[in-house]
Every structure is written in structure tokens, then in C-alpha cells.
Coordinates of N, CA and C in Angstrom, one line a residue:
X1 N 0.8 -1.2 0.0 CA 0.0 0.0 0.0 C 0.9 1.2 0.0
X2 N 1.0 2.3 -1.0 CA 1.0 3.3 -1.0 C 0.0 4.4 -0.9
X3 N 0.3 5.2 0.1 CA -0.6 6.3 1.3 C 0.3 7.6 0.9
X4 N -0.4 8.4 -0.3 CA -0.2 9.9 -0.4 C -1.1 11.0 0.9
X5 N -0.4 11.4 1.5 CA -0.9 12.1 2.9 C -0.7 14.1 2.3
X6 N -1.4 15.0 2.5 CA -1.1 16.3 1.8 C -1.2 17.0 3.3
X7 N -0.4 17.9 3.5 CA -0.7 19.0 4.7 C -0.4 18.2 5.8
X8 N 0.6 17.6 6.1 CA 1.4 16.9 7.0 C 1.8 17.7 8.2
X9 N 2.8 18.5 7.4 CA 3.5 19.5 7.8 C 2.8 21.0 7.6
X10 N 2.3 21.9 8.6 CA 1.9 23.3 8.2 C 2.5 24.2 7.8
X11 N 1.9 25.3 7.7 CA 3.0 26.5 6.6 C 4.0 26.8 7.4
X12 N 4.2 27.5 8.8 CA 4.6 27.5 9.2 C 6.1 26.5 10.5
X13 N 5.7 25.4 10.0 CA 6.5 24.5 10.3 C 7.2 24.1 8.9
X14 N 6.8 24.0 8.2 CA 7.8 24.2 6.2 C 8.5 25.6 7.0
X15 N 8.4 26.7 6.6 CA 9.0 28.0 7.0 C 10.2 27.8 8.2
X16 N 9.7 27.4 9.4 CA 10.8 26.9 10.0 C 11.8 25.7 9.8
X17 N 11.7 24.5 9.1 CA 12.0 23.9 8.6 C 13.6 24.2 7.3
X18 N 12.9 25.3 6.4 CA 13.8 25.5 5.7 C 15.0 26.6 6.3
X19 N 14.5 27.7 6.6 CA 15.0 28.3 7.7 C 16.0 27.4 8.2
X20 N 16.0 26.7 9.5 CA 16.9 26.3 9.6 C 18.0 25.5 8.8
X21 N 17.3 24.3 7.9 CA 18.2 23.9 7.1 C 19.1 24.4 6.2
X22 N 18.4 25.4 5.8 CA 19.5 26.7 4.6 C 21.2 26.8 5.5
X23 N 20.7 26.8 6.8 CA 22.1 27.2 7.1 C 22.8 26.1 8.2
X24 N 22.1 24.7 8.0 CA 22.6 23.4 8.6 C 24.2 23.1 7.8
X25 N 24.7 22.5 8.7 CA 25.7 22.0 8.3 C 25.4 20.3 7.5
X26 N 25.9 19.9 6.5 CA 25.4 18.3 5.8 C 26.5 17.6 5.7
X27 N 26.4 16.4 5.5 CA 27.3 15.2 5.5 C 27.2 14.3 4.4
X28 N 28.1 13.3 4.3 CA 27.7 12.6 2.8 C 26.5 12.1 3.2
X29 N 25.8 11.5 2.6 CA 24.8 10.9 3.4 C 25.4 9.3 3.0
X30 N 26.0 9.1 2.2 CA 26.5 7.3 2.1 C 26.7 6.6 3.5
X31 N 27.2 7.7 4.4 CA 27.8 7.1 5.8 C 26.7 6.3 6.5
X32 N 25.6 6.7 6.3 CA 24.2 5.8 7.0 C 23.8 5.0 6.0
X33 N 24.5 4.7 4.9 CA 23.6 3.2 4.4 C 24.2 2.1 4.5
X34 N 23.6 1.2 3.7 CA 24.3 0.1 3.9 C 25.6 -0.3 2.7
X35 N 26.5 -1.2 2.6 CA 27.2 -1.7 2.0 C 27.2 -1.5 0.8
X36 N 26.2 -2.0 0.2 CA 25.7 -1.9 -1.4 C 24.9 -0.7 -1.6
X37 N 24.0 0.1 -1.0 CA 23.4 0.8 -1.1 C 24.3 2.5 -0.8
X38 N 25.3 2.3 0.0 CA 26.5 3.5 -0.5 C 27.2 3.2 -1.9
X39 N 26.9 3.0 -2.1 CA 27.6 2.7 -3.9 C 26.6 3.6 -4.1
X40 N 25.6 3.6 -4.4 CA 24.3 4.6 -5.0 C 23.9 5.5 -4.5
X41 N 24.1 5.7 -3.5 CA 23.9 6.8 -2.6 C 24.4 8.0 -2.6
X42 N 24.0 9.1 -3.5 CA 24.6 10.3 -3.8 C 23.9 11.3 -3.2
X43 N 23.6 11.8 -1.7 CA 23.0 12.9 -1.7 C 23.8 13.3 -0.4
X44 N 23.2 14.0 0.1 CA 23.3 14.5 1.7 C 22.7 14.8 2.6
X45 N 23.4 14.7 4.3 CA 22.5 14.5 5.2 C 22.6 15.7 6.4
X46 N 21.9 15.7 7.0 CA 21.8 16.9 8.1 C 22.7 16.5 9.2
X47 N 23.6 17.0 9.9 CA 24.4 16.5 10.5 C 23.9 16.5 12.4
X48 N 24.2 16.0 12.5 CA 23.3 15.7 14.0 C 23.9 16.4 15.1
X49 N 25.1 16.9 14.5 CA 25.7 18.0 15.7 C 25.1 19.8 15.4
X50 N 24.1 19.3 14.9 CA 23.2 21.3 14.4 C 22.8 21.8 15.0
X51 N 23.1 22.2 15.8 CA 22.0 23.3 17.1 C 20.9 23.1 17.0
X52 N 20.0 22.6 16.3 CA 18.8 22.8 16.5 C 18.1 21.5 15.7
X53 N 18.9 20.4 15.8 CA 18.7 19.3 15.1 C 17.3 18.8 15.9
X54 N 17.3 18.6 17.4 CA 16.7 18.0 17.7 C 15.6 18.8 17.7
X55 N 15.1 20.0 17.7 CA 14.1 20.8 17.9 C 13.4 20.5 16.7
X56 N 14.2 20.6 15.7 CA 13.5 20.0 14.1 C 13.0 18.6 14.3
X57 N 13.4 17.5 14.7 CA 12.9 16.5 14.9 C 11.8 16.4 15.4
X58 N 11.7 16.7 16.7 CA 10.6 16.6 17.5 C 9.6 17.6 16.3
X59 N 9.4 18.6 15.7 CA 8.7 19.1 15.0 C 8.6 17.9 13.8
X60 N 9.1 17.1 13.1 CA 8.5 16.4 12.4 C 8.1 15.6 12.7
X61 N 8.4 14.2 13.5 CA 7.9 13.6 14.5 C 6.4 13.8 15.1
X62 N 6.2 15.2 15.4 CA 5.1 15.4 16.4 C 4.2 15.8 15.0
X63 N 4.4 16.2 14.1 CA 3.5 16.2 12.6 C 3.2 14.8 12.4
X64 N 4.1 14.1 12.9 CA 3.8 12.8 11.9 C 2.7 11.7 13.0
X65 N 2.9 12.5 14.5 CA 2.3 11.4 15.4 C 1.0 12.4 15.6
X66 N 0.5 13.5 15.0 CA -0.9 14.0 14.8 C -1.8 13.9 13.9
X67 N -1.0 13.0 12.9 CA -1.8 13.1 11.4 C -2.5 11.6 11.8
X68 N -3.7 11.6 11.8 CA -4.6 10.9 12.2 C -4.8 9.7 10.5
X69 N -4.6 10.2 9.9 CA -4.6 9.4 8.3 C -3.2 8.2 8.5
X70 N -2.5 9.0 8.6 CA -1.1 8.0 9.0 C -0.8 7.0 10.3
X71 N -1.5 7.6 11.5 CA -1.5 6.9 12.4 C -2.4 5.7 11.9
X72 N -3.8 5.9 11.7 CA -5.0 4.9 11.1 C -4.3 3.7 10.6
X73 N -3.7 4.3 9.5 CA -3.3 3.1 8.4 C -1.6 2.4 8.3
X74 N -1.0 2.9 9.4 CA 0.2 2.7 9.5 C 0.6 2.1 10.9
X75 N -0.4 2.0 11.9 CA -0.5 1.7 13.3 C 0.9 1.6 13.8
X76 N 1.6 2.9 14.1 CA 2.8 2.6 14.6 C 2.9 2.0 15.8
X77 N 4.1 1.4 16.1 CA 4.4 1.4 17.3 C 5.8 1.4 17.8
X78 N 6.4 1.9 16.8 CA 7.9 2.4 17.0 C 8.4 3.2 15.7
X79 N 9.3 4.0 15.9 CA 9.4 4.7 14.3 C 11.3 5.6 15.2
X80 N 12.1 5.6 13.8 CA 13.5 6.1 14.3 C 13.4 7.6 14.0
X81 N 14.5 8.2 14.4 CA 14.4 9.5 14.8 C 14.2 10.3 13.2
X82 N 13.9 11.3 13.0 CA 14.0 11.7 11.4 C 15.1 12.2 11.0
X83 N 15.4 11.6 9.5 CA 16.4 12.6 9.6 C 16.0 13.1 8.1
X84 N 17.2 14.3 7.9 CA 17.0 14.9 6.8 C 18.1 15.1 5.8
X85 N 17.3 14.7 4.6 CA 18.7 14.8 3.8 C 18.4 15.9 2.6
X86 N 19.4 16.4 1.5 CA 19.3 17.5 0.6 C 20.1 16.6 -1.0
X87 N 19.3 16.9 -1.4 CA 19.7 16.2 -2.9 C 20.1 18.0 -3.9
X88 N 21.6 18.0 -3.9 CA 21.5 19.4 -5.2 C 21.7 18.7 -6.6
X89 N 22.3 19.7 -7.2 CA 22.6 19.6 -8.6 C 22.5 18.0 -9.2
X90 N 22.8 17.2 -10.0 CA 23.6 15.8 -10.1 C 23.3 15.0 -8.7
X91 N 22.3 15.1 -7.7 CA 22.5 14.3 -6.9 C 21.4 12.9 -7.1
X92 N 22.0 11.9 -6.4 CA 20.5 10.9 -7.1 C 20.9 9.9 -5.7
X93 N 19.7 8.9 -5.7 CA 20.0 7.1 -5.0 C 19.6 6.9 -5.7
X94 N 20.3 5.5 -5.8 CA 20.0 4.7 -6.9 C 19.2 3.4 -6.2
X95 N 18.7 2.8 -7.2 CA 18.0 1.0 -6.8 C 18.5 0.8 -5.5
X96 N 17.5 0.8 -4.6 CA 18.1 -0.1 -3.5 C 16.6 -0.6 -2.7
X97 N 16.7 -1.4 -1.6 CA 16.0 -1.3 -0.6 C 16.6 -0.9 0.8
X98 N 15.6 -0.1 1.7 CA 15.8 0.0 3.3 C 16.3 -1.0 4.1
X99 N 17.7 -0.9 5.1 CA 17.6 -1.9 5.7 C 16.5 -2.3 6.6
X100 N 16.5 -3.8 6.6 CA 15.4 -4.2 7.2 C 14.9 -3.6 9.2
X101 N 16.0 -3.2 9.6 CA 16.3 -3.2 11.2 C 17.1 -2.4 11.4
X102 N 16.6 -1.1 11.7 CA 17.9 0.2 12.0 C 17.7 0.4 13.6
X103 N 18.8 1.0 14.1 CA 19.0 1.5 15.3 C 19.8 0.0 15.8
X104 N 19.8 0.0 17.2 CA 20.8 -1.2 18.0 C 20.5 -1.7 18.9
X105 N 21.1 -2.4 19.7 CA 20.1 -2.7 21.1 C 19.7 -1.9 22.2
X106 N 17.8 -2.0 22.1 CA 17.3 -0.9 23.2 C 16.7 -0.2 22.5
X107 N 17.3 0.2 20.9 CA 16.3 1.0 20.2 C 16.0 0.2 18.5
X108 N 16.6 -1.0 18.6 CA 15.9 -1.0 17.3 C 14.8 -1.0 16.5
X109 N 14.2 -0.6 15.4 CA 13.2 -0.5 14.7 C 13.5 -1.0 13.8
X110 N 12.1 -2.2 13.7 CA 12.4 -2.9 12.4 C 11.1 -1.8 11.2
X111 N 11.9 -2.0 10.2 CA 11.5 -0.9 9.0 C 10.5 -1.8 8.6
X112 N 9.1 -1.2 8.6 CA 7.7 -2.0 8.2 C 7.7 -1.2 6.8
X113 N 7.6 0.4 7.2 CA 6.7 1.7 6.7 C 8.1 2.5 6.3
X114 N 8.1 3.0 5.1 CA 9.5 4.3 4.7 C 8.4 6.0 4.7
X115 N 8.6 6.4 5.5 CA 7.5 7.9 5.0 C 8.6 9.0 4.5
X116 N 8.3 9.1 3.2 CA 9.3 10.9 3.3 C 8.6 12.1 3.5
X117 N 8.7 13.1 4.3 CA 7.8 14.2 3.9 C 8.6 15.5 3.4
X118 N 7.9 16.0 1.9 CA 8.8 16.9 1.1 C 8.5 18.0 2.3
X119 N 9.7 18.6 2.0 CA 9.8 20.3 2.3 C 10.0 21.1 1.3
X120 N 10.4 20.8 0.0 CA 10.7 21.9 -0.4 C 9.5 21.8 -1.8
X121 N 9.2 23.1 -2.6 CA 8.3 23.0 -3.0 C 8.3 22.6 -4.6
X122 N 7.6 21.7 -4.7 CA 8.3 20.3 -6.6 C 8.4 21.8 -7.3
X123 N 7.8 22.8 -7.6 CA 8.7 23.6 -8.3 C 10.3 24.4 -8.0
X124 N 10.6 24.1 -7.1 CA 11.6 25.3 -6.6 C 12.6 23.9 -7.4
X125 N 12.5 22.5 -7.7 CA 13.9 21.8 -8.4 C 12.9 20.7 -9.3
X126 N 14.1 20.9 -10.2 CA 14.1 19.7 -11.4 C 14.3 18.3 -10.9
X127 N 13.6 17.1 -11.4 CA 14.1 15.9 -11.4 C 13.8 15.6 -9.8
X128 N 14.7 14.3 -9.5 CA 14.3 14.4 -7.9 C 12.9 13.4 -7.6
X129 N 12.5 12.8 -8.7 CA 11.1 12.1 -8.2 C 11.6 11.5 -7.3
X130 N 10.7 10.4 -6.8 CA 11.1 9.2 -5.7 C 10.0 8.2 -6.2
X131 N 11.1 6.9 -7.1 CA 10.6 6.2 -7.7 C 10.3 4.9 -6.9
X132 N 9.2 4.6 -7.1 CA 9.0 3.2 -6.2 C 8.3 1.9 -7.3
X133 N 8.9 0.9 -6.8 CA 8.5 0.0 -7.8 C 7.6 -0.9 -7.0
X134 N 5.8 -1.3 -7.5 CA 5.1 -1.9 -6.6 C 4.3 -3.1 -7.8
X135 N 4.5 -4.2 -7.5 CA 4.0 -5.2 -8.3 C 4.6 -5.2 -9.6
X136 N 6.0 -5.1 -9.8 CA 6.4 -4.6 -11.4 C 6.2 -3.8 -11.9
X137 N 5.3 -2.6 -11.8 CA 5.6 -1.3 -12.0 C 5.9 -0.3 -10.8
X138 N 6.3 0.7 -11.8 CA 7.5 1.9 -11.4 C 6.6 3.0 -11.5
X139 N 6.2 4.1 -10.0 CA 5.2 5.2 -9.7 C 6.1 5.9 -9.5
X140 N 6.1 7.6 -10.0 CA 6.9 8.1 -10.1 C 6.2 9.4 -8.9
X141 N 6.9 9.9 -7.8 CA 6.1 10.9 -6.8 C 6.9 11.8 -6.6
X142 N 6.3 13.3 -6.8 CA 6.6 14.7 -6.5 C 6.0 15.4 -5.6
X143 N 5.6 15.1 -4.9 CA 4.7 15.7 -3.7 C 4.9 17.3 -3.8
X144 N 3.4 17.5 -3.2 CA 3.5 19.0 -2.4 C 4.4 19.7 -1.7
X145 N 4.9 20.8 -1.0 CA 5.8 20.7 0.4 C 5.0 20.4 1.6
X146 N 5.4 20.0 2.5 CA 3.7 19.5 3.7 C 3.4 18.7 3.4
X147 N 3.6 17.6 2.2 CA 2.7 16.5 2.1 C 3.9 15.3 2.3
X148 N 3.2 14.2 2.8 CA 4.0 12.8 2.9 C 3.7 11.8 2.0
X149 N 4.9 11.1 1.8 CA 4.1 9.5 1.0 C 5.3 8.7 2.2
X150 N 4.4 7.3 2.3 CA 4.1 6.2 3.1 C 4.1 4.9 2.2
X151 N 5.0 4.4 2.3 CA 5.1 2.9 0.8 C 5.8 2.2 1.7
X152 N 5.5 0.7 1.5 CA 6.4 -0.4 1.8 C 8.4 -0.1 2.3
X153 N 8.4 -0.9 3.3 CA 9.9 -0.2 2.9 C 10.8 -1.6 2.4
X154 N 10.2 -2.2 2.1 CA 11.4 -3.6 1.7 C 10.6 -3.5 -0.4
X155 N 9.7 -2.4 -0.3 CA 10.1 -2.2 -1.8 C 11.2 -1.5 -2.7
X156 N 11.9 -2.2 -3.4 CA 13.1 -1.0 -4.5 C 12.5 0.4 -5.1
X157 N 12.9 1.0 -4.7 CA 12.8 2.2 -5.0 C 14.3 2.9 -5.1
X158 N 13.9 4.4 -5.8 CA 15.5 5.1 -5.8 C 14.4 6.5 -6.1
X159 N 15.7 7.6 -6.3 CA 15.1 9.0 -6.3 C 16.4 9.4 -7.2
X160 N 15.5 10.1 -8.5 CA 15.7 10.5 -9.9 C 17.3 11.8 -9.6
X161 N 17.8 11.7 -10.6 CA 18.8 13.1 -10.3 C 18.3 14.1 -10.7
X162 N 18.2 15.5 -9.9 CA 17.8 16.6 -9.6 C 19.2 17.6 -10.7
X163 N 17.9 18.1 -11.7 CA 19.0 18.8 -12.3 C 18.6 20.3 -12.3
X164 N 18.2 20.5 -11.3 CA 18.2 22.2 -10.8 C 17.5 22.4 -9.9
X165 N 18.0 23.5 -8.9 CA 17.6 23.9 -7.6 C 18.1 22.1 -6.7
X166 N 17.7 22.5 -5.5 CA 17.6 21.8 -4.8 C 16.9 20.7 -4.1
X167 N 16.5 19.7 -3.7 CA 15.6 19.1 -2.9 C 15.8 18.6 -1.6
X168 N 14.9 19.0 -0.9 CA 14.7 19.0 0.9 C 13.6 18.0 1.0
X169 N 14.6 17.4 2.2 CA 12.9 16.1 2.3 C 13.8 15.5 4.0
X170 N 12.6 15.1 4.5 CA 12.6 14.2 6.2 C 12.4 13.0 5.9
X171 N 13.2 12.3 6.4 CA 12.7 10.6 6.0 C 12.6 9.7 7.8
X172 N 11.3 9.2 7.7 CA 11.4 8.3 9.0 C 10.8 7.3 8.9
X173 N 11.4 6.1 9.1 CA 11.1 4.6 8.9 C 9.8 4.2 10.4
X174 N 9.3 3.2 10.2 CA 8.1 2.9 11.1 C 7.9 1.7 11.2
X175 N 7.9 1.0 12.8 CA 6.9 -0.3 13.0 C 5.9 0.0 13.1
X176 N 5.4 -0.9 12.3 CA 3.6 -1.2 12.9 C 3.5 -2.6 13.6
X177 N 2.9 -2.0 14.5 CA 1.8 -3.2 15.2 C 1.4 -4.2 14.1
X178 N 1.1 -3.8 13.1 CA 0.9 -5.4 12.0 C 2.4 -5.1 11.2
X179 N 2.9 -6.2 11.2 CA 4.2 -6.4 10.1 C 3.6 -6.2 8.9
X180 N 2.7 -7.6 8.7 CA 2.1 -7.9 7.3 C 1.3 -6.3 6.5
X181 N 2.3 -6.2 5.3 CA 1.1 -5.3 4.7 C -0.2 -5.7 4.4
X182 N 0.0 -7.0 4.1 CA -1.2 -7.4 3.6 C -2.7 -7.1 4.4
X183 N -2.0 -7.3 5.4 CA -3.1 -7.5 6.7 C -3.1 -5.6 7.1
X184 N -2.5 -5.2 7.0 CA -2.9 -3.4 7.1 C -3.5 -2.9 6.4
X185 N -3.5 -3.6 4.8 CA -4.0 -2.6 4.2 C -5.5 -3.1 4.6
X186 N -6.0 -4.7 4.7 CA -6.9 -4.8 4.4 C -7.6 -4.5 6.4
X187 N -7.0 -3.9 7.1 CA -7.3 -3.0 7.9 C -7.8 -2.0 7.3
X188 N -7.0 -1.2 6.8 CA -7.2 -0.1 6.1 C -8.3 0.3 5.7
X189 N -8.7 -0.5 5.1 CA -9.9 -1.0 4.1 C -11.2 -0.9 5.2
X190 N -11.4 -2.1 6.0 CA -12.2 -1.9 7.0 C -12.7 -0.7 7.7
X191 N -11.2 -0.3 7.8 CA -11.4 1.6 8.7 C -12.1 2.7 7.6
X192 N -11.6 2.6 6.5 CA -12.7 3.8 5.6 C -14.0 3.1 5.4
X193 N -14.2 1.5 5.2 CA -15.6 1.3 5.5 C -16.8 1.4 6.6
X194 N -16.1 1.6 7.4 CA -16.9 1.8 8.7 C -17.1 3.1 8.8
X195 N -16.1 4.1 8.2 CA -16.6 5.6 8.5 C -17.7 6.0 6.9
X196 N -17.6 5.6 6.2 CA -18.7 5.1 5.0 C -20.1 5.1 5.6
X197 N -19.8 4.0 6.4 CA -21.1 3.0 6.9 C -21.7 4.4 8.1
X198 N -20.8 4.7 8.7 CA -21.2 6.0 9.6 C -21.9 6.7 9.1
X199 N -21.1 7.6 8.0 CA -21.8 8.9 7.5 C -23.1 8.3 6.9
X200 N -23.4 7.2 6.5 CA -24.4 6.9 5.7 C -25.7 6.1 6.3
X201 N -25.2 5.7 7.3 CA -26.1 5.1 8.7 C -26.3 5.1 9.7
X202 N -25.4 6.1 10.3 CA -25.0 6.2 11.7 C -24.4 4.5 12.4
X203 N -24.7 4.9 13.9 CA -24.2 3.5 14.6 C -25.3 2.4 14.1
X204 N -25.1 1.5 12.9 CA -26.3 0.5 12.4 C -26.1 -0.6 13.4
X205 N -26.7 -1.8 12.9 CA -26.4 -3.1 13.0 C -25.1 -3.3 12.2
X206 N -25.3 -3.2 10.7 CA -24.4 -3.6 9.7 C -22.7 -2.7 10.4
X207 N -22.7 -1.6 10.9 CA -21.2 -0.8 11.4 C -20.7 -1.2 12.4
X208 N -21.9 -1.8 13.5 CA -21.4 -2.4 15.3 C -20.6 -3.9 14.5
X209 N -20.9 -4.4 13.3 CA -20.8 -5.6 12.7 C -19.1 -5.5 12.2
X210 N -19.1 -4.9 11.6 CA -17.8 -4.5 10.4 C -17.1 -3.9 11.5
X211 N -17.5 -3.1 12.7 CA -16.4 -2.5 13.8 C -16.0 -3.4 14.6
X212 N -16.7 -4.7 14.6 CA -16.4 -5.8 15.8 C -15.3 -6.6 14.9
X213 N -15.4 -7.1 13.8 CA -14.7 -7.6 12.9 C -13.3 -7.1 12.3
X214 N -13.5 -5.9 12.2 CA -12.1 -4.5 12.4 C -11.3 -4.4 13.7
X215 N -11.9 -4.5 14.8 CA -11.5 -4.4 16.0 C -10.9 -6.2 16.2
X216 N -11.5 -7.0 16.0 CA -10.9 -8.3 16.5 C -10.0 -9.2 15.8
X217 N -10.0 -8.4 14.4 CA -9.0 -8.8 13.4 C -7.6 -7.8 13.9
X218 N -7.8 -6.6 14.2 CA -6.3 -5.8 15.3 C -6.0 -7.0 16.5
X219 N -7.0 -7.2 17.2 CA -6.6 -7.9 18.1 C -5.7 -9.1 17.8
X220 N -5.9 -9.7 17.1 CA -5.9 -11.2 16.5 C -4.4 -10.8 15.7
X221 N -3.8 -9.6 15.4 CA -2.7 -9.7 14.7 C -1.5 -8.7 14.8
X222 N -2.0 -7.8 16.0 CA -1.3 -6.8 16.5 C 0.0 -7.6 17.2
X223 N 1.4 -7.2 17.2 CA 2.3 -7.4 18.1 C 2.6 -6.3 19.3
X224 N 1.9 -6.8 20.3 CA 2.0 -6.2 21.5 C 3.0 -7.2 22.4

């Protein structure tokens, strides 16, 4: 399941967001990947010694744990810290996937969910999609600034080279309470049909029915 989310981030949190990073200090970003996936890895990252690194975090973090669309369909229950990277001129990743299990003991997160949320705005740079490949094809995404996308993270994906201006984006990986996509989406599914069944019937027979069945299918596959 791919989950286009718009207005993630508000105007005013974009505004502070760029703001700070304009004058962050960046790093290669290869140094956080993995083995094979530093081979491809051509961009850069926000360096964690920035004055105000953490203050930016908890600001996208705390966007990301109020957006009620993302919580719904992504059921976290652990997610790593955000970080941010900048793609200029010539910069690209290539083919790869997420490692499966980032952080170390005490904090690991195993990577269910990849979310990026743009900052900077698809006109201000060229090129730069974030190509994801889902059942043999290849979806190509340019988001809004403020808006998120949410895709598998053990799918191959990469992000196109950027041939003018620059591109700003937060990336934070996520457990869910269900591993299985399968079984989330078809959560998923249940949860907009019940609010369907709502607007269109109020508390029925047929909604106490579909909510008991939604509720005890979480139960039945949640890891708590």
C-alpha cells in the first residue's frame, strides 16, 4: 500500500524547517547506508551536531504522530528518529531497498513503513522524483511541500537526479503493530468502510458488525 498524505507539515513548520536547514551544516549521506546501497547513494544529510537538530525533529515527529490518516493506516508502534537529507545539482539514490532493522540494542526498529515528507516545494527543483517500484511497476512521486508518502519499505525504489535547484525532504522509517502489509491494508480498508457505513447510517447493526470484525481482526494480529 501506497498512502499519499497532503498537509502533514503546516505552513509555518515548512517555513521553519527551511529556515533552519538553509544554514545546517550536511554530511555525505552514504555514511548511513548500507554496504551496497552506499555505492548509490549520492546525496546528503543533516548532520546531527546542528543546534537545533533536535528541535527540528521533534517538530516532524510530532506532525507525523498527529496526522490521524497516517496513524489509522500505518498503526505505529515504534518509528526512528528523522532525519533529513538535501539532494543538489547531479545528486540521485539509486536502486536499492531499506535496511530491514535500523538503530541497535534498546532502540531497534524494524523498518515496516519508509515515510518521506517533502519540504521543499516540486517547483523550486528539477528531477528528484522518488521512484518506487510496486507489483512490477514503477510510480513516479513529487509531492507538495507539507505532504507525505508512506510505501512499503522492503520495496526497490530510488530518487531520480535533480537537475536544478535543490531538494529537501525528512525521511522516518516505522513499526507497525501489523508487520504484514497485507493484513494493514486490508485494515485499512475496514477503517474507511466503517466511516462510510457512519456517514451513511449512523451506529447501524451492519457498522457495530464491520467495527467488531475490524476491532478483532487488530486484536488477533497486533504485536504487543
Amino acid at each position: 500500500m501506497i498512502l499519499c498524505v497532503p498537509n502533514v507539515l503546516t505552513a509555518d513548520e515548512l517555513g521553519a524547517l527551511r529556515s533552519e536547514l538553509r544554514d545546517a551544516s550536511f554530511t555525505d549521506g552514504a555514511r548511513t547506508a548500507g554496504w551496497s546501497a552506499r555505492e548509490v547513494k549520492k546525496n546528503l544529510q543533516a548532520s546531527d551536531d546542528n543546534p537545533n537538530q533536535e528541535r527540528l525533529r521533534d517538530m516532524v515527529r510530532n506532525a507525523f504522530m498527529r496526522n490521524g490518516m497516517l496513524q489509522t493506516a500505518l498503526l505505529p508502534s515504534a518509528s526512528t528518529l528523522p532525519l533529513f537529507n538535501r539532494y543538489d545539482i547531479g545528486m540521485q539514490y539509486g536502486q536499492h531497498v531499506d535496511a530491514p532493522v535500523m538503530g541497535g540494542m534498546g532502540n531497534a526498529v524494524r523498518t515496516d513503513v519508509a515515510i518521506t515528507l517533502f519540504i521543499s516545494e516540486p517547483t523550486s527543483y528539477d528531477g528528484g522524483e522518488l521512484m518506487i517500484d510496486s507489483g512490477g511497476m514503477e510510480y513516479a512521486f513529487k509531492l507538495d511541500a507539507g505532504a507525505a508518502i508512506a510505501y512499503p519499505a522492503n520495496s526497490l525504489h530510488h530518487v531520480t537526479p535533480v537537475t536544478r535547484g535543490s531538494r529537501h525532504a525528512a525521511i522516518i522509517w516505522v513499526q507497525s503493530l501489523v508487520r504484514d502489509p497485507a493484513r494493514r491494508e486490508l485494515l485499512w480498508d475496514l477503517e474507511n468502510a466503517k466511516r462510510q457505513l457512519f456517514g451513511r447510517e449512523g451506529k447501524s447493526v451492519t457498522f457495530d458488525t464491520v467495527s467488531r470484525s475490524h476491532a478483532n481482526l487488530l486484536r488477533m494480529w497486533a504485536d504487543v
